[in-house]
Coordinates of C-alpha atoms in Angstrom, one line a residue:
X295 CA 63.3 -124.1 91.1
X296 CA 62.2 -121.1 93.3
X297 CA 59.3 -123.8 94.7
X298 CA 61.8 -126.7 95.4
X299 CA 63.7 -124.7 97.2
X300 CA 61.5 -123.3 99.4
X301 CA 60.2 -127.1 99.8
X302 CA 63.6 -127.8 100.9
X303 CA 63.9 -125.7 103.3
X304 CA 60.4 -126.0 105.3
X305 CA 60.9 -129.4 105.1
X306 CA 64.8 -129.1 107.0
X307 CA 62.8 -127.4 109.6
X308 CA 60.8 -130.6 110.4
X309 CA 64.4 -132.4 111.3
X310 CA 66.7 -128.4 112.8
X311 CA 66.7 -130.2 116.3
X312 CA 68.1 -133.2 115.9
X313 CA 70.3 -132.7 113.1
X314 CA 71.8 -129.9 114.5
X315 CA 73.9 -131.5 116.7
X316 CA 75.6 -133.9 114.5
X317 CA 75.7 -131.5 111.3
X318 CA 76.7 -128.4 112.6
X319 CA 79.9 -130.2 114.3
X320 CA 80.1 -128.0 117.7
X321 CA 82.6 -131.0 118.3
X322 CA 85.4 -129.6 115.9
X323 CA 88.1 -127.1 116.4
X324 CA 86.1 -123.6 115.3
X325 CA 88.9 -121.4 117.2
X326 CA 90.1 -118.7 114.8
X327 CA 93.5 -120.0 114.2
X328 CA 92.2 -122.5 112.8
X329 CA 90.1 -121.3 110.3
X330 CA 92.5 -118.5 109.4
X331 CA 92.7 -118.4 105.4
X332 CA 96.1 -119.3 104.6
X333 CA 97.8 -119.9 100.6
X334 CA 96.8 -123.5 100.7
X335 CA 93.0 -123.3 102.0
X336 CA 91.2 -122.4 98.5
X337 CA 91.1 -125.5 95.9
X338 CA 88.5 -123.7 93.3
X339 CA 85.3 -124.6 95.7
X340 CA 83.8 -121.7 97.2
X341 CA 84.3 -120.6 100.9
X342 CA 82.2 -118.8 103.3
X343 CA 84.9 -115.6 103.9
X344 CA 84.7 -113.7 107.1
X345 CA 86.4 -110.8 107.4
X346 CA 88.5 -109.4 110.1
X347 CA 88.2 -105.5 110.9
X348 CA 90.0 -103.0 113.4
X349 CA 87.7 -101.8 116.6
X350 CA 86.9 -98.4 116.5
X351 CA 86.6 -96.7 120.3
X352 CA 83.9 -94.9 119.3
X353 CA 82.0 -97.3 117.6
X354 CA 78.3 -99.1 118.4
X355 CA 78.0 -102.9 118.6
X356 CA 79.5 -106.3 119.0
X357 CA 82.3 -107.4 117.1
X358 CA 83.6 -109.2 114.0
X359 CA 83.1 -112.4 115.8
X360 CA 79.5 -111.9 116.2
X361 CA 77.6 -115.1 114.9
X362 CA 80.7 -117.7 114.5
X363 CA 81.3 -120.1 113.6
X364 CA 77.7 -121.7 113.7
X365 CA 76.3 -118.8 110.8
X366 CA 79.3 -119.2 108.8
X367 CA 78.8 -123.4 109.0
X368 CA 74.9 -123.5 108.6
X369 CA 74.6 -120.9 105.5
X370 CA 77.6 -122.8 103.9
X371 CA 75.1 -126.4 104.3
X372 CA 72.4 -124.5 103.1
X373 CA 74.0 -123.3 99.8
X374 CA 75.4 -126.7 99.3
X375 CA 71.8 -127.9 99.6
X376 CA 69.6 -125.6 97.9
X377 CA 71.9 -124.6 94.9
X378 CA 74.5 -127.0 92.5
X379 CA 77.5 -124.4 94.3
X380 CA 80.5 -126.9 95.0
X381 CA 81.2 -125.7 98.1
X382 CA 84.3 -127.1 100.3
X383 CA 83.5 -129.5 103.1
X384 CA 86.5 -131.1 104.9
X385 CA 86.8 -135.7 104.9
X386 CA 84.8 -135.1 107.9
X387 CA 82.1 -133.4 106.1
X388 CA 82.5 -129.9 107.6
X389 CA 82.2 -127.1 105.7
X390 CA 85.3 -124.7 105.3
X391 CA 84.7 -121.6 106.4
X392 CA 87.6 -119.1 106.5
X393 CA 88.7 -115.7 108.2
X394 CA 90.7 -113.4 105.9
X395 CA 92.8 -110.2 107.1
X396 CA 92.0 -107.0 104.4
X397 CA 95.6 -107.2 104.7
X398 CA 95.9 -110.7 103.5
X399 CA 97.1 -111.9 99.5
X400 CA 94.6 -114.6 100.9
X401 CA 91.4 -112.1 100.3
X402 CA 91.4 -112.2 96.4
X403 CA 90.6 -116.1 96.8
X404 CA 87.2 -115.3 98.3
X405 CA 84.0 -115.5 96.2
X406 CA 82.6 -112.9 98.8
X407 CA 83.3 -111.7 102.1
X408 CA 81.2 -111.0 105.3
X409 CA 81.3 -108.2 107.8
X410 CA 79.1 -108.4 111.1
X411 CA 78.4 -105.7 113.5
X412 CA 80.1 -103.0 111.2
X413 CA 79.3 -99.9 113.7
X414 CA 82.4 -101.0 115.5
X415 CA 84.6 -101.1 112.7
X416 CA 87.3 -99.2 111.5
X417 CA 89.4 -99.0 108.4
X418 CA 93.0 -97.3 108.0
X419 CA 94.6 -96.2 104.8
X420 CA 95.8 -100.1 103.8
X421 CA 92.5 -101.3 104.5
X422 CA 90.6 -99.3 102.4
X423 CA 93.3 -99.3 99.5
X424 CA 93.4 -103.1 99.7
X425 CA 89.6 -103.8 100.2
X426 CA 89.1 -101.2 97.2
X427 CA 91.2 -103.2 95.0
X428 CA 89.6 -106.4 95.8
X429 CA 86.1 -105.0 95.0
X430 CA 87.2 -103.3 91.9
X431 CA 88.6 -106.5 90.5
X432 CA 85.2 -108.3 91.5
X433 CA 85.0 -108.9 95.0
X434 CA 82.2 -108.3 96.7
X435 CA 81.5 -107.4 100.4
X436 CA 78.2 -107.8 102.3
X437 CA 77.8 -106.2 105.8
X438 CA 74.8 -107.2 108.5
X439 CA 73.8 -106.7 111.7
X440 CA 74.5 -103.1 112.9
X441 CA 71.5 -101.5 114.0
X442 CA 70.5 -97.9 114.7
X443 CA 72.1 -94.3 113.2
X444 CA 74.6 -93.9 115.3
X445 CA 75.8 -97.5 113.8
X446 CA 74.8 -96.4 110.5
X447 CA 76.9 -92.6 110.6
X448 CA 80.2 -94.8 111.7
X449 CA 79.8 -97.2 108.7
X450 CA 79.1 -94.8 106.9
X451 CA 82.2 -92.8 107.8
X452 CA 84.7 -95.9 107.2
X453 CA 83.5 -96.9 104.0
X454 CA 84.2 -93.5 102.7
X455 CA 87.4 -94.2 103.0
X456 CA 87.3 -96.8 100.1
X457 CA 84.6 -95.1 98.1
X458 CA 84.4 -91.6 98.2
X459 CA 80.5 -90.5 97.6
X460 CA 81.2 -88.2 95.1
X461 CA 83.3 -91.4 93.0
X462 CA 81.0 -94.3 94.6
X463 CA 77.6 -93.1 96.1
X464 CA 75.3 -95.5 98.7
X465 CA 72.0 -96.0 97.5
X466 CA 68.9 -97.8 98.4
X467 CA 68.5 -101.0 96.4
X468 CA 64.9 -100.9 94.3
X469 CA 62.8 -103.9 95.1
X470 CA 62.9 -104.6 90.9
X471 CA 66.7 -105.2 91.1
X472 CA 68.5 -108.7 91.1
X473 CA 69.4 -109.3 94.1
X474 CA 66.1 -109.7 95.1
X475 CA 65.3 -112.0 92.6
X476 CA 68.1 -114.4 91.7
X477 CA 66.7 -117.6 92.9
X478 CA 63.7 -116.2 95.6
X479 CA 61.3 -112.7 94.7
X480 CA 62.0 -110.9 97.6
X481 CA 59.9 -108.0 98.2
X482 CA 63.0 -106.5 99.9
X483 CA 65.1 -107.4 103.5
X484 CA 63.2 -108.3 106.3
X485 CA 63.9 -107.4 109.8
X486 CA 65.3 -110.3 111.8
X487 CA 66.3 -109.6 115.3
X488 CA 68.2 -111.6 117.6
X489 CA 66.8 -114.5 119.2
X490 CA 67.4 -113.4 122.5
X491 CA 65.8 -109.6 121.7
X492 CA 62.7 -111.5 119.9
X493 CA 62.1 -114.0 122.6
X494 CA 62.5 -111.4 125.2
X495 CA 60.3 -108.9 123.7
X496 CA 58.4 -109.9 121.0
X497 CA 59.7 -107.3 118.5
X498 CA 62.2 -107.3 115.9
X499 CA 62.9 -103.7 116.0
X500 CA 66.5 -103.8 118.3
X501 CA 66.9 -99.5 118.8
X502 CA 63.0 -99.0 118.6
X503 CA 62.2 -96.0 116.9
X504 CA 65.8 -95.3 115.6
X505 CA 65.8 -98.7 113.8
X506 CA 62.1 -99.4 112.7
X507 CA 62.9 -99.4 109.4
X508 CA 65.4 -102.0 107.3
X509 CA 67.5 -99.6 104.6
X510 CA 69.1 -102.4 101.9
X511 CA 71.9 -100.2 100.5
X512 CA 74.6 -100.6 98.1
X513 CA 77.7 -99.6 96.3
X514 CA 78.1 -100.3 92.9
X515 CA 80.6 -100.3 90.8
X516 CA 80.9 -98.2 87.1
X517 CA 79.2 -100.9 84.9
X518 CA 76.2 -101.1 87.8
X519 CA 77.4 -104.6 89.6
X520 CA 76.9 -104.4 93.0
X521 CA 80.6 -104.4 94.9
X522 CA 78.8 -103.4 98.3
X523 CA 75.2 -104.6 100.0
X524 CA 74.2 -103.3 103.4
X525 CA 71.3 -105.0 105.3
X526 CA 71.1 -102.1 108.6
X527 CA 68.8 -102.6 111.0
X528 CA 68.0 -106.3 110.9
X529 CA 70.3 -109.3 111.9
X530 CA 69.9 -111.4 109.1
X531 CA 73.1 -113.7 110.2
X532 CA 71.0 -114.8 113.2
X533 CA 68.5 -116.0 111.4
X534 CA 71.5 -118.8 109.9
X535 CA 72.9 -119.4 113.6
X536 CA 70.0 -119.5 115.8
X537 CA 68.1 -122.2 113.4
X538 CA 68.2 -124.6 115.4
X539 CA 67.4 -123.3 119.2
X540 CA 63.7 -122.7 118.7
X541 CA 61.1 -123.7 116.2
X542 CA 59.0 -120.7 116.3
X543 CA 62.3 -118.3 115.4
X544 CA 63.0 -121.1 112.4
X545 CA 59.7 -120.6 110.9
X546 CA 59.4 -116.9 111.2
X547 CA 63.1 -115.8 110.8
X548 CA 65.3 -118.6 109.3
X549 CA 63.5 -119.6 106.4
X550 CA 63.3 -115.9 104.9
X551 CA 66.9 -115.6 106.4
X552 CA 67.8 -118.2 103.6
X553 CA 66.5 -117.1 101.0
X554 CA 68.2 -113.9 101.7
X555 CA 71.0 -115.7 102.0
X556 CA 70.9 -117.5 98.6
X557 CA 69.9 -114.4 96.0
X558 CA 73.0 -112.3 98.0
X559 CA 75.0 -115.1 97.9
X560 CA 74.0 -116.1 93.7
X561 CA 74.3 -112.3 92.9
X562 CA 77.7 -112.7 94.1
X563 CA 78.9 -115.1 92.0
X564 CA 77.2 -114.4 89.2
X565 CA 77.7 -110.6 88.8

């Protein structure tokens, strides 16, 4: 299985350019109104979920937005390709991907939700009650793409909120637990930059010293399932949006992107 896979996705790399622009429909209506998760958008196939967060002032980075809609599209294909998950495409063969508010009724629908950029986020006393809740009763929550530990001590300081340390402590993830080896044996989370960074510098390492090493980090709940997993200091969504804009970034960054991708993703909906 773990072979095939991996087969599958060199072998997409030989067609990223010109599939890209009829797969990934650019053509289609990707505005966030129109993806918003409303009562009638879940039918029982699963659903890439990003979620919506408050801007803190005093926070470091871009914004929940960061990466859409093409990351949220291409890791949807992916898992639809390299796994029997019934994900939901639309007649015209898009796939479904929704925004959900913390707020929302609409959040207990999703199989797992995303969080990019989470040094410029902020939660207030609903938030955290109602994101709690949904991680308690089996949601899970992974948040990419914030680099640095500045980032880090404001991410840090929000998710508090929902999990007191004391209650809920963050830990490293060992390289022997599941999530690294669900469908791919990971030897942990590698550092992706951003295309732009990596073809502007060479490196992957987007604060230099203060973010030269990747920290895969988790809450978990009482019985040990993971309800939170952090990937700081890399950009592993990138790895899903950019596939297609340079061959050299596919080979080096997207293909270990995916199977990132798939073990977080099969952990999910399996624990």
């Amino acid at each position: 299985m773990k072979l095939r896979a991996a087969a599958l996705i060199a072998a997409a790399a030989l067609l990223f350019a010109s599939v890209a622009s009829a797969q990934f429909g650019r053509r289609l209506d990707s505005s966030v109104d129109a993806h918003m998760a409303r009562p009638n958008s879940f039918d029982g196939r699963w659903h890439y979920c990003r979620a919506i967060y408050r801007m803190n002032p005093r926070g470091d980075g871009g914004t929940w937005l960061t990466d859409y809609p093409l990351a949220d599209i291409d890791v949807s294909i992916r898992l639809s390709e390299l796994t029997k998950t019934n994900v939901g495409f639309d007649a015209p063969g898009q796939p479904q991907h929704l925004i959900v508010r913390l707020t929302g009724d609409e959040l207990y629908e999703c199989p797992f939700i995303m969080m990019q950029e989470v040094g410029r986020l902020a939660f207030n006393n609903e938030d955290a009650t109602r994101l709690r809740s949904y991680l308690l009763k089996g949601g899970f929550l992974w948040v990419d793409d914030f680099w640095g530990s500045y980032a880090w001590e404001v991410w840090a300081s929000q998710i508090r909120k929902v999990f007191p340390p004391d209650e809920y402590p963050i830990v490293d993830v060992p390289k022997d637990h599941p999530i690294f080896h669900t469908m791919f044996d990971l030897p942990g989370i590698p550092q992706v930059p951003s295309i732009g960074f990596w073809l502007g510098t060479g490196s992957t390492s987007e604060r230099g010293h203060d973010s030269a090493q990747v920290h895969a980090r988790a809450i978990s709940d009482r019985s040990g399932r993971v309800m939170v997993f952090m990937t700081h200091n890399t950009d592993v969504s990138d790895s899903w949006e950019r596939e297609a804009e340079d061959a050299q970034y596919f080979y080096k960054f997207s293909v270990v992107g995916y199977h990132v991708a798939m073990n977080v993703l099969l952990y999910a909906m399996t624990h």
